[in-house]
PDB file of C-alpha atoms in Angstrom:
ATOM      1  CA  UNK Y   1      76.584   1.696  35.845  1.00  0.00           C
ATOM      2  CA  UNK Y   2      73.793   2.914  33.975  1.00  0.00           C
ATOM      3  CA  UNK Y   3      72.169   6.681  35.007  1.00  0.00           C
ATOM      4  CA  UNK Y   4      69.195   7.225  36.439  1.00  0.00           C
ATOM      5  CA  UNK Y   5      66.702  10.753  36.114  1.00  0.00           C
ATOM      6  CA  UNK Y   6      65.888  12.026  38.857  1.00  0.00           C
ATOM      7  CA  UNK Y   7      62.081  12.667  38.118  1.00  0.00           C
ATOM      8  CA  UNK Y   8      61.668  15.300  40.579  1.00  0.00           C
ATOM      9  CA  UNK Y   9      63.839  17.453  38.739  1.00  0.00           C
ATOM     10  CA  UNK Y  10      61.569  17.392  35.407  1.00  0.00           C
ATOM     11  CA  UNK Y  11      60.151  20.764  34.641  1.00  0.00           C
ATOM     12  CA  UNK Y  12      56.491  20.942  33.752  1.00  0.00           C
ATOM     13  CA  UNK Y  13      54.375  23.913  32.359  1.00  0.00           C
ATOM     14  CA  UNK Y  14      53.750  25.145  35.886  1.00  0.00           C
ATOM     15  CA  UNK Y  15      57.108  25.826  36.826  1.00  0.00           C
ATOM     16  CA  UNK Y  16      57.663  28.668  33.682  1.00  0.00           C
ATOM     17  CA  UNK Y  17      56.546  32.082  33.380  1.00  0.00           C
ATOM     18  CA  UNK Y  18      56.456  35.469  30.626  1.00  0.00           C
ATOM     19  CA  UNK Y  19      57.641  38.534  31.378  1.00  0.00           C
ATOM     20  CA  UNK Y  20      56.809  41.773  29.382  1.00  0.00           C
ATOM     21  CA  UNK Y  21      59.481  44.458  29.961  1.00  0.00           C
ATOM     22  CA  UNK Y  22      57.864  47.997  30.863  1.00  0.00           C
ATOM     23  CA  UNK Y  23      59.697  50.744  31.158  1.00  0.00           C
ATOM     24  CA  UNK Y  24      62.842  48.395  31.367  1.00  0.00           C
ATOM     25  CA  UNK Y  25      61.617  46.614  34.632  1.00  0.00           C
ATOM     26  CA  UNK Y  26      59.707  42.691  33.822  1.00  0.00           C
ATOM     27  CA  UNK Y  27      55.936  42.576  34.898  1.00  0.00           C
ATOM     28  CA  UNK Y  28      54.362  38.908  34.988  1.00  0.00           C
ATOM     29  CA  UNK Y  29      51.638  38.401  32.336  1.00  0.00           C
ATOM     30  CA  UNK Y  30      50.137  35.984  34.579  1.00  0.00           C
ATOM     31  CA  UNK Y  31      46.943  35.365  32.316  1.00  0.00           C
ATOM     32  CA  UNK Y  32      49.693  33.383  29.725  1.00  0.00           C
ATOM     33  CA  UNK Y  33      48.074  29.944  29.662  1.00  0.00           C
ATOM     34  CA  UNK Y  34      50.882  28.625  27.456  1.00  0.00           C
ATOM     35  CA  UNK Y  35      54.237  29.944  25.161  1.00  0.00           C
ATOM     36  CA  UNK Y  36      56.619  28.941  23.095  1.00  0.00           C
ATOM     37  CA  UNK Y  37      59.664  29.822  21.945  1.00  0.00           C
ATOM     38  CA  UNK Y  38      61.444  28.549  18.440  1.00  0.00           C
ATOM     39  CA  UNK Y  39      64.349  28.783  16.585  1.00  0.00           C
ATOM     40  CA  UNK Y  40      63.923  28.130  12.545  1.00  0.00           C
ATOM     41  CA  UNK Y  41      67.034  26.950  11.252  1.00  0.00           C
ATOM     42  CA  UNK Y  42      66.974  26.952   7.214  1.00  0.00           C
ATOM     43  CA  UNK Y  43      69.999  25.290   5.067  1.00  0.00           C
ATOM     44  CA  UNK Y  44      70.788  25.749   1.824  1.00  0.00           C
ATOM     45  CA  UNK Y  45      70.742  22.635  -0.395  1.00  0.00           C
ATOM     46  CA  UNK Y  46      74.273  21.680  -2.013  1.00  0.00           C
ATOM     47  CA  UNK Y  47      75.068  18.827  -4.399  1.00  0.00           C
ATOM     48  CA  UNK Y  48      78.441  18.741  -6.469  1.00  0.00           C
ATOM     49  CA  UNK Y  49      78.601  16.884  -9.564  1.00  0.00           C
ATOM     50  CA  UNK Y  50      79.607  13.592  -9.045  1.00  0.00           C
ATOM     51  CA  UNK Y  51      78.740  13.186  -5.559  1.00  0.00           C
ATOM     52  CA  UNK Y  52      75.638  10.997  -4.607  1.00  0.00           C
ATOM     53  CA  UNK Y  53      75.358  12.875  -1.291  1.00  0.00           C
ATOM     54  CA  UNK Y  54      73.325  16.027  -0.996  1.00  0.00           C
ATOM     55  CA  UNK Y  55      74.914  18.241   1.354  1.00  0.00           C
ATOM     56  CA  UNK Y  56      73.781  21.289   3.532  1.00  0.00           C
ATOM     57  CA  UNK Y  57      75.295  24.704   4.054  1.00  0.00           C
ATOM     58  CA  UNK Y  58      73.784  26.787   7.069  1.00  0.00           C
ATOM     59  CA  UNK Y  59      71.643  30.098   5.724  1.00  0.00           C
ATOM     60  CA  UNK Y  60      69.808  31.701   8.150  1.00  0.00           C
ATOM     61  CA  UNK Y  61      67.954  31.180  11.429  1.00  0.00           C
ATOM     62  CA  UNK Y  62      64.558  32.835  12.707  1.00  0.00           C
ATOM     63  CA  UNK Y  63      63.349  32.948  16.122  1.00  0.00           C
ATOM     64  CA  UNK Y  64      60.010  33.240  17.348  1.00  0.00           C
ATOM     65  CA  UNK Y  65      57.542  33.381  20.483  1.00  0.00           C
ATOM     66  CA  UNK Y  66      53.842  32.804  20.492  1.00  0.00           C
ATOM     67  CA  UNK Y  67      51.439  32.998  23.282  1.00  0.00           C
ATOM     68  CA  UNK Y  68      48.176  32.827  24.138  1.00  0.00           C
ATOM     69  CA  UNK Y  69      46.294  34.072  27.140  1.00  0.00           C
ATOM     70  CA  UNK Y  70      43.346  35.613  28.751  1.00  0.00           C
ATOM     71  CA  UNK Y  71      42.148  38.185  28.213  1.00  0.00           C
ATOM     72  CA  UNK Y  72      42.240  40.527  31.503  1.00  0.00           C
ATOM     73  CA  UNK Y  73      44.130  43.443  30.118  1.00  0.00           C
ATOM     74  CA  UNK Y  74      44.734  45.554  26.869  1.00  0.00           C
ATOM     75  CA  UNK Y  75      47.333  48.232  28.207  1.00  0.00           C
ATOM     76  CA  UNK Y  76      51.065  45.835  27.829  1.00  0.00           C
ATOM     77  CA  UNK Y  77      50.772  44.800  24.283  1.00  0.00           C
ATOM     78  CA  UNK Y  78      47.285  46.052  22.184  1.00  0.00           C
ATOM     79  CA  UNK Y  79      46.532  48.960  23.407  1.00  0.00           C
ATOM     80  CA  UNK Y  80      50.186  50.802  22.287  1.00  0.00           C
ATOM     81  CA  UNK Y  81      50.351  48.661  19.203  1.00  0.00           C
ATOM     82  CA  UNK Y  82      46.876  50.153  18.213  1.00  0.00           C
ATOM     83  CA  UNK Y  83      47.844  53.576  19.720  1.00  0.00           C
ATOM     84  CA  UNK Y  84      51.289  53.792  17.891  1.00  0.00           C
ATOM     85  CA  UNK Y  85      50.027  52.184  14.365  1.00  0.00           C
ATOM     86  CA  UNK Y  86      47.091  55.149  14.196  1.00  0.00           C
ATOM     87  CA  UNK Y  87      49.049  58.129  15.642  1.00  0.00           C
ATOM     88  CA  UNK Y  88      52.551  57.577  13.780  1.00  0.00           C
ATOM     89  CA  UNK Y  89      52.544  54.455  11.869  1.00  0.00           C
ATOM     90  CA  UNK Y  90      54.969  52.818  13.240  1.00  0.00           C
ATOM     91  CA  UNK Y  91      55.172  48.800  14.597  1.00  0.00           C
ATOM     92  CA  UNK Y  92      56.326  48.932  18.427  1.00  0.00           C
ATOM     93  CA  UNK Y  93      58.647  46.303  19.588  1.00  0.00           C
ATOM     94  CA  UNK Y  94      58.277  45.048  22.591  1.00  0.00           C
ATOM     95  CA  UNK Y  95      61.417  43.059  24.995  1.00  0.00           C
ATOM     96  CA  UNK Y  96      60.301  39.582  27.091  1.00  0.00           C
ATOM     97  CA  UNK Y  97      61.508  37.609  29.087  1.00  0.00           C
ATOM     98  CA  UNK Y  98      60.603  33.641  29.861  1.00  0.00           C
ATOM     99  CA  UNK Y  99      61.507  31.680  32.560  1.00  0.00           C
ATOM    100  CA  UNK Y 100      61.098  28.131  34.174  1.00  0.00           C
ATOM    101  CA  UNK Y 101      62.106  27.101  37.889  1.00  0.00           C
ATOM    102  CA  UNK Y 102      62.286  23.471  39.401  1.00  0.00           C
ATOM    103  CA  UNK Y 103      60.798  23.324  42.350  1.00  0.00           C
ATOM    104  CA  UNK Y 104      62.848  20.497  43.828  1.00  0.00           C
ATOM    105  CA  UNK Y 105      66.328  22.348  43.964  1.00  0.00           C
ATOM    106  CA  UNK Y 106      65.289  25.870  42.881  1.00  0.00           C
ATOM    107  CA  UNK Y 107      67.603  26.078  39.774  1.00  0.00           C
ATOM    108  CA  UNK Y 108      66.220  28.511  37.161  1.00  0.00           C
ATOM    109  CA  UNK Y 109      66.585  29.000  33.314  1.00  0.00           C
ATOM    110  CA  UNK Y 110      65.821  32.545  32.149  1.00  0.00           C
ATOM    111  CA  UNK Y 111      66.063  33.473  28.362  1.00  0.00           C
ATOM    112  CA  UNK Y 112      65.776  36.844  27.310  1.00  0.00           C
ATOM    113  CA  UNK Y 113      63.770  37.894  24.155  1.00  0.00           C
ATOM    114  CA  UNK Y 114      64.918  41.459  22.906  1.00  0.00           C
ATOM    115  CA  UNK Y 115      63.300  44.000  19.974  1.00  0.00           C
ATOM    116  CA  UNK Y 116      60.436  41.704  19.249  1.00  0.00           C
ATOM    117  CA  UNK Y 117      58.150  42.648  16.704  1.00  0.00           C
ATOM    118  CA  UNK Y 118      54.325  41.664  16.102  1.00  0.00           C
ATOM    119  CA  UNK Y 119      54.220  38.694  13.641  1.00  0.00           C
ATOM    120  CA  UNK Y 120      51.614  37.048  11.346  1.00  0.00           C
ATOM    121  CA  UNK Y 121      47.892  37.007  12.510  1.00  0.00           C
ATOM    122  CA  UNK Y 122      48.082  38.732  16.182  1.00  0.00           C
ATOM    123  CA  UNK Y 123      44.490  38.623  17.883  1.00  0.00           C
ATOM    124  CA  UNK Y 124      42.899  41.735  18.551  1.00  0.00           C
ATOM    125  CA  UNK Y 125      39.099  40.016  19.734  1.00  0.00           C
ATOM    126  CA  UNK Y 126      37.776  36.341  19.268  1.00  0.00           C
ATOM    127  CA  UNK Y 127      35.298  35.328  21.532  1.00  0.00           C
ATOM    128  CA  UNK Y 128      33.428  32.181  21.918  1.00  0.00           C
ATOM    129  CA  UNK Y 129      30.226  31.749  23.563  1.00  0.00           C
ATOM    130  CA  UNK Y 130      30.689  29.425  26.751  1.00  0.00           C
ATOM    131  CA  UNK Y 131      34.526  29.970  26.722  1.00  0.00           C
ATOM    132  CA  UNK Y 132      36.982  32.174  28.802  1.00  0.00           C
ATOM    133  CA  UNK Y 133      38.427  34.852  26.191  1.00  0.00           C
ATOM    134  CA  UNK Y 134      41.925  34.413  25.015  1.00  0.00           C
ATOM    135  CA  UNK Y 135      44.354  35.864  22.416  1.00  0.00           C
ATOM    136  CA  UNK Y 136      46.776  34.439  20.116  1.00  0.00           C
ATOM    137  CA  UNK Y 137      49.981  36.844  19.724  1.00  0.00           C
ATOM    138  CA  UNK Y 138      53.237  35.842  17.921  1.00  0.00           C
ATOM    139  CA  UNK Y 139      56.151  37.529  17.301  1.00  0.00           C
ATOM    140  CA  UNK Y 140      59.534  37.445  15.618  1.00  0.00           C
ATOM    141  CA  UNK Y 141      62.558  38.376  17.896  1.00  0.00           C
ATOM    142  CA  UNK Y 142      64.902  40.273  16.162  1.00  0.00           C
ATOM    143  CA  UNK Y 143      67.430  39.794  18.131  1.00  0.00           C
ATOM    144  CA  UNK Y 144      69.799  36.012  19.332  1.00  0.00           C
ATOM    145  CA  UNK Y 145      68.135  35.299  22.498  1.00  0.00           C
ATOM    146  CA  UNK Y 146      70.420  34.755  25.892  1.00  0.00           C
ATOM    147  CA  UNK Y 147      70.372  32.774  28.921  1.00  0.00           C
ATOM    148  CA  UNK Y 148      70.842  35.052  31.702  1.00  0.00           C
ATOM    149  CA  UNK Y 149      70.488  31.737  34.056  1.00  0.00           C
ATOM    150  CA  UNK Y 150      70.420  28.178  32.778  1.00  0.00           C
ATOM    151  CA  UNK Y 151      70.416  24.867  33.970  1.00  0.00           C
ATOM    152  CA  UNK Y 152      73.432  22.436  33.799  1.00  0.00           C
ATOM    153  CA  UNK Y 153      73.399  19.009  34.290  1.00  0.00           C
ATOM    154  CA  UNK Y 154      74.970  19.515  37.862  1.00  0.00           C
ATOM    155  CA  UNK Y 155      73.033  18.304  41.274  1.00  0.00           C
TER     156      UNK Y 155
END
């Protein structure tokens, strides 16, 4: 008997959402118009002598989330980065939180992003003329991300 997917039950962009943690409670950053959240796996390379097959050996992992949205407000993310780098010199971290919902059964997967620190270019202002202003951030997580809900294959 051969399966069949439900389609109803495939996610799409408008079912997820990003949290910021303030203050240790999550507030939606509803101007997100899209994320994305990575794991880098690197390997190191291994070949004996007198093997033709090259082999791998697992090294290190990196995890990452970048966003872009509107810009509507500076006071979750640039405005302490700016404030902290200028009055002690230190690089905040800040603790997310990302989620998707289906709306067909209401089963959830929420991953939690903890100690994440400001990564690579990070926009501070890019405008275009004729376009709705947006911002590029990305940031490594410094810590394994967790499900605190996930979806299983059950009905």
């Amino acid at each position: 008997m051969k399966e069949r997917i439900d389609v109803r039950t495939i996610m799409t962009g408008n079912d997820g959402k990003l949290f910021l943690h303030v203050n240790n409670e999550p507030v939606l950053l509803a101007e997100i118009k899209e994320y994305e959240i990575k794991a880098n796996f690197a390997n190191i390379e291994y070949k004996p002598v007198g093997d033709v097959q090259q082999y791998a050996i697992p090294d290190k992992v990196k995890f990452t989330l970048n966003f872009t949205g509107a810009v509507i407000r500076d006071d979750l993310t640039i405005a302490p980065l700016l404030k902290s780098i200028k009055e002690t010199g230190a690089i905040p971290t800040y603790d997310f939180q990302a989620s998707a919902a289906r709306n067909t059964d209401g089963k959830e997967q929420r991953l939690v992003l903890k100690n994440c620190l400001p990564d690579g270019d990070f926009d501070l202002m890019t405008l275009k003329a004729g376009e709705v202003v947006t911002r590029q951030q990305s940031f490594v997580v410094n810590e394994v991300p967790y499900f605190i809900d996930w979806i299983d294959g059950s009905k």
